[in-house]
Amino acid sequence: MKQTFIHQFGPMQSKTYVEHTFNVEEGVQQIDFTLERYDPQVSQGQCYENQVNFTIFDPQGAFRGWRYAYQGLDFSIGASAASYGCVPGALPPGEWTIIINVFRILPPATLDLTLTVATRTTQSLPAQPVYETPAPANKGAGWYTGDLHSHTFHSDGMWSVEHINAFARRLGLDFQHLSDHNTISGNTHHRSFSDNDCLSMAGIELTMPWGHAVVVGAEEWLDWGVRNTRPYFRPIAEQLKAAGHFVTIAHPKNVGEPSCGGCRWIFEDEIADLVSAVEVWNGIWALSDNNNPQGLALYYEWLNQGHRLAVTSGTDLHGLPLIETDENGLPEVHWVKDVTDEHIASIQPGTRIGGAAFNVVWAEEFSEAGILAGLKAGRVYISDGPRLDFTAASHNGERVMLGGTLPHSLPATLKVQGEHCSPGDIVRLIADGEVLYSAPTAENGQYEWALDANQARWCVVEVRNAQDDLRAVTSPIYFA
């Protein structure tokens, strides 16, 4: 069986989709998809690509693949193997579905797209291994450091599952979370790398034309709104919350179009009551495209509205990072092409990505479930190096850590034990979005502040350097 779909998409078709079906007969062992024509990939006079992707479902409605479109793309789904972004397994006969999502077509072009789908009764792809998820030794309760946002070849990354895991271990991380765009095809392989040193966690980044959200620890594919043509996230968020997922809004104030299609959060409905966290530090703090300071301001705004949200960060790694400086002296990130084992081996153990932050989570046990429980409880801060232990005690003797709540009607004492701050750093107590106390780094790393009854509804601690760049910020302690 061979079937061809031909389309022309113009700028007016951006943020729409086209749905097709194709028939798979009994005995088929592989389905091949070939993008015969995709022109122009970049519209005349533009410097950013047109953006289209494909989502495939089998007759039972099960997710079987997601791929970005580009000139020369071909991919396959087989009974025991599949291309990146796709899920192998039995190919049930019947009517399959492919959805062409048109994220954006930049003027003045009309994009010509020709996609061919063909089936075969033998599989040409070599069979893939069956991956098992190890159970690392439980190190017990403690602070664990890691990344919640990264990508591989399974979506738009430029390195393999093997290399991202090796990189995380060179950095000395306790966990590395894979969040490929709109697919879970690499998750089982990724989780198979978990060991006593580093947990290989996995989920998905819901990647939509109006914003992105990382769902941490997702076990199954989640519908990101593949048939959605309106800028409303609330129906999706309600389903995610009902299922108990930890959802963090990714890079909400990114510059977005046209440099990063869908990267800025521009959904028109209110969703802060349904999500778990905000990724206020994406990639490099000072990178202008990310607008991280605006993301932090949005986070504080939502906290002031009464929402209980954790703070998260994400390196958003798409490959081995190469950080350079542009003509204005600002950082810019490139990804090393054709990453090799030698590239990874050359990284000094304990290296940090300059200007990037990691998540530091208090977990009761060293496991993916333990990290996830810590995140859901709000026991997380983000940092590019400083260590912070932020606690509060009420005058009735009750004591809480991050994510905890004390009586609003009683005075409280707030304490921080800090480590690894640098000379010139400033430690600040933020109450209801305003700086309540500010102090230079103390030699013993200890800070203590008094809070009057009814003085604040929430408090976080920031560490900033002499240039006022953020170095660390905690999730809140609440007063109610």
mmCIF file of C-alpha atoms in Angstrom, residues 10 92 95 103 164 170 187 354-355 411:
data_model
loop_
_atom_site.group_PDB
_atom_site.id
_atom_site.type_symbol
_atom_site.label_atom_id
_atom_site.label_comp_id
_atom_site.label_asym_id
_atom_site.label_seq_id
_atom_site.Cartn_x
_atom_site.Cartn_y
_atom_site.Cartn_z
ATOM 1 C CA GLY A 10 0.146 29.627 3.614
ATOM 2 C CA PRO A 92 -2.666 -3.590 13.968
ATOM 3 C CA GLU A 95 -7.418 2.679 9.665
ATOM 4 C CA PHE A 103 2.653 25.506 13.643
ATOM 5 C CA ILE A 164 22.834 13.019 27.556
ATOM 6 C CA ARG A 170 30.124 14.140 34.142
ATOM 7 C CA ASN A 187 11.767 7.414 27.759
ATOM 8 C CA GLY A 354 27.913 28.739 33.263
ATOM 9 C CA GLY A 355 24.796 30.817 33.869
ATOM 10 C CA PRO A 411 4.916 35.929 64.352
#
